[in-house]
Amino acid sequence: MFDRKVFLHLDWWLLGYMAIIMIIGVINLNSASTAGSYYQWKQAQWYAAGTVFMLLCIIFDYRVLASHAVHIYILTVVLLLLVIFVGKSVSGSQRWIPLGFFNLQPSEFAKLSTVIVVSSYFYHNEKPSYGIKDLIRPTLLMAVPFFLIFRQPDLGTALLVLLIMASIILVAGLRWTSILTIATACIAAAPLAWKLMKPYQRERIKIFLNPESDPLGSGYHIIQSKIAIGSGQLFGKGYMAGTQAHLDFLPEVHTDFAFSIWAEEWGFIGAFILLSVYFLIIARGLQIASQSKERFGSFLAFGITAMLFWQAVINICMVTGLMPVVGIPLPMISYGGSSVITTMIGVGLLINIKSRRFIFDSK
């Protein structure tokens, strides 16, 4: 039964940060929209739907997720398998399940599923520290969604799943000898990973190292993105006045390169404000994780925070030329229903964990 005390301890600061970032998202997409696209209104609808999911995730006791991690994992794998048979292909990638009113992207929900499954594993297998043998089971479990996402192909999201899992493992307490062993194995496996990549993925890494080698081809996107961000200078060119985006020099301004158009039109000040909002959300998530009164809540809050952190960091590094372009959306700012709803479900769970900390205190 729903406990009314939950609403007395809602995290209004976190809700406020989410409201700010939704306003920024609509303003930015209004500028990024082309004639007939109206991304801002479609994104506003996703924000409304995401808010409903976020509120629903506050109502129930989040600890039930630990008991249903297996069901969540099976559902995730089934959805990723469905992509193979009925998935919709766009620009050479088969990532979406067409539902008529909505193209569902299961890989987005797989990120949150990873958080729940790995958190549940360490919650049910409590030890002072963990070694390589302890990681075999969660690694085998997550290898399945990783492979299914990688073959779509969606290398960025597949790597994000690994980063989320690695973050939770580190905070659970991995021995230093195990960390060194895994790091050595990753370095040794690098040539094999390079061989398994598709040609365009290898090309992106080469372009990352030297974008000027093909300025009108593979390096075009990142060069135009850096021009857009740099030309914004301190105060930006002004709202709806970004030449890189509005003269069609910069592609995908509503998705992967949403931060570039924001920085071009609002300058360093605007970019600093947006990054500050992300910083406050991440800091709030870490605070909730550290203050949780039980083990599963701590892992769950930390995993959700890691998901938001890595996604924001990879996207911003990607559009500023500090990482290869891997197609990771900027949370809540890039256009996309699956990404928005996944993020807001995650934030709803963070608020849930914080609200119930006071209930556990009173029992």
mmCIF file of N, CA, C and O in Angstrom, residues 231-289:
data_model
loop_
_atom_site.group_PDB
_atom_site.id
_atom_site.type_symbol
_atom_site.label_atom_id
_atom_site.label_comp_id
_atom_site.label_asym_id
_atom_site.label_seq_id
_atom_site.Cartn_x
_atom_site.Cartn_y
_atom_site.Cartn_z
ATOM 1 N N SER A 231 32.531 29.046 -32.100
ATOM 2 C CA SER A 231 32.035 30.334 -32.590
ATOM 3 C C SER A 231 31.031 30.971 -31.645
ATOM 4 O O SER A 231 30.712 32.149 -31.782
ATOM 5 N N GLY A 232 30.530 30.201 -30.682
ATOM 6 C CA GLY A 232 29.602 30.774 -29.703
ATOM 7 C C GLY A 232 30.284 31.763 -28.767
ATOM 8 O O GLY A 232 29.626 32.645 -28.202
ATOM 9 N N GLN A 233 31.610 31.612 -28.583
ATOM 10 C CA GLN A 233 32.403 32.477 -27.696
ATOM 11 C C GLN A 233 31.743 32.632 -26.316
ATOM 12 O O GLN A 233 31.200 31.668 -25.805
ATOM 13 N N LEU A 234 31.781 33.814 -25.722
ATOM 14 C CA LEU A 234 31.321 33.946 -24.332
ATOM 15 C C LEU A 234 29.795 33.968 -24.201
ATOM 16 O O LEU A 234 29.220 33.264 -23.379
ATOM 17 N N PHE A 235 29.121 34.755 -25.032
ATOM 18 C CA PHE A 235 27.670 34.930 -24.872
ATOM 19 C C PHE A 235 26.846 34.290 -25.989
ATOM 20 O O PHE A 235 25.627 34.343 -25.964
ATOM 21 N N GLY A 236 27.486 33.709 -26.992
ATOM 22 C CA GLY A 236 26.758 33.046 -28.060
ATOM 23 C C GLY A 236 26.311 33.991 -29.164
ATOM 24 O O GLY A 236 26.392 35.213 -29.024
ATOM 25 N N LYS A 237 25.844 33.421 -30.260
ATOM 26 C CA LYS A 237 25.399 34.227 -31.401
ATOM 27 C C LYS A 237 23.970 34.723 -31.246
ATOM 28 O O LYS A 237 23.498 35.517 -32.054
ATOM 29 N N GLY A 238 23.262 34.213 -30.263
ATOM 30 C CA GLY A 238 21.869 34.618 -30.069
ATOM 31 C C GLY A 238 20.920 33.496 -30.446
ATOM 32 O O GLY A 238 21.224 32.654 -31.297
ATOM 33 N N TYR A 239 19.773 33.505 -29.786
ATOM 34 C CA TYR A 239 18.787 32.438 -29.989
ATOM 35 C C TYR A 239 18.288 32.424 -31.428
ATOM 36 O O TYR A 239 17.947 33.480 -31.982
ATOM 37 N N MET A 240 18.237 31.266 -32.028
ATOM 38 C CA MET A 240 17.811 31.032 -33.411
ATOM 39 C C MET A 240 18.760 31.678 -34.419
ATOM 40 O O MET A 240 18.402 31.830 -35.587
ATOM 41 N N ALA A 241 19.962 32.050 -33.973
ATOM 42 C CA ALA A 241 20.904 32.742 -34.867
ATOM 43 C C ALA A 241 22.164 31.919 -35.102
ATOM 44 O O ALA A 241 23.169 32.456 -35.579
ATOM 45 N N GLY A 242 22.155 30.644 -34.763
ATOM 46 C CA GLY A 242 23.328 29.791 -34.966
ATOM 47 C C GLY A 242 23.488 29.440 -36.444
ATOM 48 O O GLY A 242 22.645 28.762 -37.028
ATOM 49 N N THR A 243 24.539 29.941 -37.053
ATOM 50 C CA THR A 243 24.717 29.739 -38.494
ATOM 51 C C THR A 243 25.091 28.301 -38.839
ATOM 52 O O THR A 243 24.690 27.788 -39.881
ATOM 53 N N GLN A 244 25.856 27.640 -37.991
ATOM 54 C CA GLN A 244 26.256 26.253 -38.288
ATOM 55 C C GLN A 244 25.047 25.333 -38.415
ATOM 56 O O GLN A 244 25.004 24.456 -39.265
ATOM 57 N N ALA A 245 24.069 25.556 -37.539
ATOM 58 C CA ALA A 245 22.871 24.704 -37.558
ATOM 59 C C ALA A 245 21.878 25.171 -38.605
ATOM 60 O O ALA A 245 21.365 24.366 -39.387
ATOM 61 N N HIS A 246 21.599 26.457 -38.637
ATOM 62 C CA HIS A 246 20.516 26.959 -39.495
ATOM 63 C C HIS A 246 20.901 27.063 -40.963
ATOM 64 O O HIS A 246 20.027 27.204 -41.820
ATOM 65 N N LEU A 247 22.203 27.024 -41.259
ATOM 66 C CA LEU A 247 22.634 26.986 -42.659
ATOM 67 C C LEU A 247 23.015 25.566 -43.073
ATOM 68 O O LEU A 247 23.676 25.354 -44.090
ATOM 69 N N ASP A 248 22.629 24.599 -42.207
ATOM 70 C CA ASP A 248 22.798 23.164 -42.510
ATOM 71 C C ASP A 248 24.245 22.700 -42.619
ATOM 72 O O ASP A 248 24.539 21.724 -43.307
ATOM 73 N N PHE A 249 25.158 23.420 -41.948
ATOM 74 C CA PHE A 249 26.535 22.921 -41.901
ATOM 75 C C PHE A 249 26.643 21.766 -40.901
ATOM 76 O O PHE A 249 27.413 20.837 -41.087
ATOM 77 N N LEU A 250 25.881 21.878 -39.799
ATOM 78 C CA LEU A 250 25.954 20.894 -38.718
ATOM 79 C C LEU A 250 24.760 19.949 -38.787
ATOM 80 O O LEU A 250 23.617 20.386 -38.657
ATOM 81 N N PRO A 251 24.989 18.637 -38.996
ATOM 82 C CA PRO A 251 23.871 17.682 -39.085
ATOM 83 C C PRO A 251 23.434 17.199 -37.693
ATOM 84 O O PRO A 251 24.140 17.406 -36.703
ATOM 85 N N GLU A 252 22.304 16.552 -37.649
ATOM 86 C CA GLU A 252 21.802 15.897 -36.430
ATOM 87 C C GLU A 252 21.807 16.821 -35.208
ATOM 88 O O GLU A 252 22.179 16.417 -34.116
ATOM 89 N N VAL A 253 21.407 18.093 -35.404
ATOM 90 C CA VAL A 253 21.435 19.039 -34.286
ATOM 91 C C VAL A 253 20.352 18.754 -33.254
ATOM 92 O O VAL A 253 20.396 19.275 -32.143
ATOM 93 N N HIS A 254 19.355 17.953 -33.634
ATOM 94 C CA HIS A 254 18.291 17.649 -32.676
ATOM 95 C C HIS A 254 18.590 16.389 -31.857
ATOM 96 O O HIS A 254 17.906 16.108 -30.887
ATOM 97 N N THR A 255 19.631 15.643 -32.261
ATOM 98 C CA THR A 255 19.947 14.414 -31.531
ATOM 99 C C THR A 255 21.394 14.456 -30.999
ATOM 100 O O THR A 255 21.649 15.049 -29.961
ATOM 101 N N ASP A 256 22.327 13.855 -31.724
ATOM 102 C CA ASP A 256 23.704 13.724 -31.228
ATOM 103 C C ASP A 256 24.380 15.067 -30.964
ATOM 104 O O ASP A 256 25.169 15.196 -30.020
ATOM 105 N N PHE A 257 24.112 16.082 -31.810
ATOM 106 C CA PHE A 257 24.835 17.345 -31.703
ATOM 107 C C PHE A 257 23.962 18.465 -31.118
ATOM 108 O O PHE A 257 24.137 19.636 -31.460
ATOM 109 N N ALA A 258 23.038 18.105 -30.239
ATOM 110 C CA ALA A 258 22.173 19.104 -29.602
ATOM 111 C C ALA A 258 22.986 20.079 -28.745
ATOM 112 O O ALA A 258 22.675 21.277 -28.675
ATOM 113 N N PHE A 259 24.058 19.572 -28.095
ATOM 114 C CA PHE A 259 24.878 20.466 -27.261
ATOM 115 C C PHE A 259 25.599 21.501 -28.124
ATOM 116 O O PHE A 259 25.811 22.638 -27.684
ATOM 117 N N SER A 260 25.954 21.133 -29.358
ATOM 118 C CA SER A 260 26.713 22.047 -30.228
ATOM 119 C C SER A 260 25.893 23.280 -30.576
ATOM 120 O O SER A 260 26.404 24.406 -30.519
ATOM 121 N N ILE A 261 24.622 23.089 -30.925
ATOM 122 C CA ILE A 261 23.789 24.233 -31.279
ATOM 123 C C ILE A 261 23.495 25.093 -30.036
ATOM 124 O O ILE A 261 23.444 26.316 -30.104
ATOM 125 N N TRP A 262 23.377 24.424 -28.877
ATOM 126 C CA TRP A 262 23.152 25.183 -27.636
ATOM 127 C C TRP A 262 24.361 26.068 -27.350
ATOM 128 O O TRP A 262 24.222 27.258 -27.028
ATOM 129 N N ALA A 263 25.575 25.508 -27.470
ATOM 130 C CA ALA A 263 26.789 26.277 -27.193
ATOM 131 C C ALA A 263 26.997 27.368 -28.234
ATOM 132 O O ALA A 263 27.502 28.451 -27.903
ATOM 133 N N GLU A 264 26.602 27.117 -29.482
ATOM 134 C CA GLU A 264 26.766 28.143 -30.513
ATOM 135 C C GLU A 264 25.858 29.338 -30.252
ATOM 136 O O GLU A 264 26.269 30.482 -30.399
ATOM 137 N N GLU A 265 24.622 29.072 -29.831
ATOM 138 C CA GLU A 265 23.659 30.165 -29.686
ATOM 139 C C GLU A 265 23.711 30.829 -28.311
ATOM 140 O O GLU A 265 23.341 31.994 -28.171
ATOM 141 N N TRP A 266 24.187 30.101 -27.282
ATOM 142 C CA TRP A 266 24.188 30.649 -25.923
ATOM 143 C C TRP A 266 25.599 30.815 -25.365
ATOM 144 O O TRP A 266 25.759 31.301 -24.244
ATOM 145 N N GLY A 267 26.601 30.405 -26.143
ATOM 146 C CA GLY A 267 27.990 30.636 -25.774
ATOM 147 C C GLY A 267 28.466 29.864 -24.549
ATOM 148 O O GLY A 267 27.809 28.921 -24.083
ATOM 149 N N PHE A 268 29.614 30.305 -24.036
ATOM 150 C CA PHE A 268 30.207 29.646 -22.867
ATOM 151 C C PHE A 268 29.272 29.736 -21.663
ATOM 152 O O PHE A 268 29.160 28.779 -20.893
ATOM 153 N N ILE A 269 28.605 30.887 -21.510
ATOM 154 C CA ILE A 269 27.704 31.071 -20.360
ATOM 155 C C ILE A 269 26.577 30.046 -20.402
ATOM 156 O O ILE A 269 26.261 29.395 -19.393
ATOM 157 N N GLY A 270 25.973 29.885 -21.568
ATOM 158 C CA GLY A 270 24.883 28.913 -21.709
ATOM 159 C C GLY A 270 25.359 27.487 -21.487
ATOM 160 O O GLY A 270 24.680 26.691 -20.821
ATOM 161 N N ALA A 271 26.556 27.163 -22.058
ATOM 162 C CA ALA A 271 27.096 25.816 -21.871
ATOM 163 C C ALA A 271 27.400 25.560 -20.395
ATOM 164 O O ALA A 271 27.141 24.461 -19.879
ATOM 165 N N PHE A 272 27.927 26.594 -19.718
ATOM 166 C CA PHE A 272 28.245 26.444 -18.290
ATOM 167 C C PHE A 272 26.969 26.196 -17.472
ATOM 168 O O PHE A 272 26.960 25.353 -16.561
ATOM 169 N N ILE A 273 25.899 26.903 -17.805
ATOM 170 C CA ILE A 273 24.633 26.717 -17.075
ATOM 171 C C ILE A 273 24.107 25.286 -17.275
ATOM 172 O O ILE A 273 23.710 24.614 -16.313
ATOM 173 N N LEU A 274 24.130 24.817 -18.524
ATOM 174 C CA LEU A 274 23.640 23.454 -18.793
ATOM 175 C C LEU A 274 24.490 22.408 -18.067
ATOM 176 O O LEU A 274 23.951 21.493 -17.431
ATOM 177 N N LEU A 275 25.820 22.569 -18.131
ATOM 178 C CA LEU A 275 26.694 21.606 -17.452
ATOM 179 C C LEU A 275 26.508 21.665 -15.942
ATOM 180 O O LEU A 275 26.622 20.642 -15.250
ATOM 181 N N SER A 276 26.213 22.853 -15.422
ATOM 182 C CA SER A 276 25.988 22.996 -13.975
ATOM 183 C C SER A 276 24.743 22.223 -13.540
ATOM 184 O O SER A 276 24.719 21.616 -12.462
ATOM 185 N N VAL A 277 23.700 22.254 -14.386
ATOM 186 C CA VAL A 277 22.474 21.511 -14.049
ATOM 187 C C VAL A 277 22.784 20.009 -14.011
ATOM 188 O O VAL A 277 22.354 19.287 -13.099
ATOM 189 N N TYR A 278 23.559 19.535 -14.995
ATOM 190 C CA TYR A 278 23.960 18.118 -14.982
ATOM 191 C C TYR A 278 24.774 17.805 -13.726
ATOM 192 O O TYR A 278 24.587 16.755 -13.086
ATOM 193 N N PHE A 279 25.696 18.717 -13.382
ATOM 194 C CA PHE A 279 26.523 18.491 -12.195
ATOM 195 C C PHE A 279 25.650 18.362 -10.940
ATOM 196 O O PHE A 279 25.875 17.478 -10.093
ATOM 197 N N LEU A 280 24.641 19.235 -10.830
ATOM 198 C CA LEU A 280 23.767 19.203 -9.650
ATOM 199 C C LEU A 280 22.962 17.895 -9.603
ATOM 200 O O LEU A 280 22.751 17.327 -8.524
ATOM 201 N N ILE A 281 22.505 17.416 -10.759
ATOM 202 C CA ILE A 281 21.750 16.153 -10.795
ATOM 203 C C ILE A 281 22.656 14.988 -10.385
ATOM 204 O O ILE A 281 22.264 14.133 -9.576
ATOM 205 N N ILE A 282 23.893 14.972 -10.932
ATOM 206 C CA ILE A 282 24.828 13.898 -10.594
ATOM 207 C C ILE A 282 25.187 13.948 -9.106
ATOM 208 O O ILE A 282 25.212 12.906 -8.412
ATOM 209 N N ALA A 283 25.452 15.148 -8.603
ATOM 210 C CA ALA A 283 25.804 15.292 -7.178
ATOM 211 C C ALA A 283 24.651 14.831 -6.289
ATOM 212 O O ALA A 283 24.860 14.184 -5.255
ATOM 213 N N ARG A 284 23.424 15.170 -6.704
ATOM 214 C CA ARG A 284 22.250 14.759 -5.926
ATOM 215 C C ARG A 284 22.120 13.228 -5.924
ATOM 216 O O ARG A 284 21.791 12.611 -4.908
ATOM 217 N N GLY A 285 22.381 12.627 -7.089
ATOM 218 C CA GLY A 285 22.303 11.167 -7.186
ATOM 219 C C GLY A 285 23.322 10.481 -6.291
ATOM 220 O O GLY A 285 23.020 9.495 -5.606
ATOM 221 N N LEU A 286 24.547 11.019 -6.267
ATOM 222 C CA LEU A 286 25.589 10.442 -5.407
ATOM 223 C C LEU A 286 25.237 10.609 -3.929
ATOM 224 O O LEU A 286 25.503 9.729 -3.105
ATOM 225 N N GLN A 287 24.644 11.760 -3.607
ATOM 226 C CA GLN A 287 24.227 11.989 -2.213
ATOM 227 C C GLN A 287 23.150 10.975 -1.802
ATOM 228 O O GLN A 287 23.196 10.414 -0.698
ATOM 229 N N ILE A 288 22.188 10.741 -2.691
ATOM 230 C CA ILE A 288 21.128 9.767 -2.398
ATOM 231 C C ILE A 288 21.729 8.374 -2.213
ATOM 232 O O ILE A 288 21.344 7.625 -1.305
ATOM 233 N N ALA A 289 22.696 8.020 -3.073
ATOM 234 C CA ALA A 289 23.336 6.700 -2.966
ATOM 235 C C ALA A 289 24.080 6.551 -1.636
ATOM 236 O O ALA A 289 24.014 5.504 -0.981
#
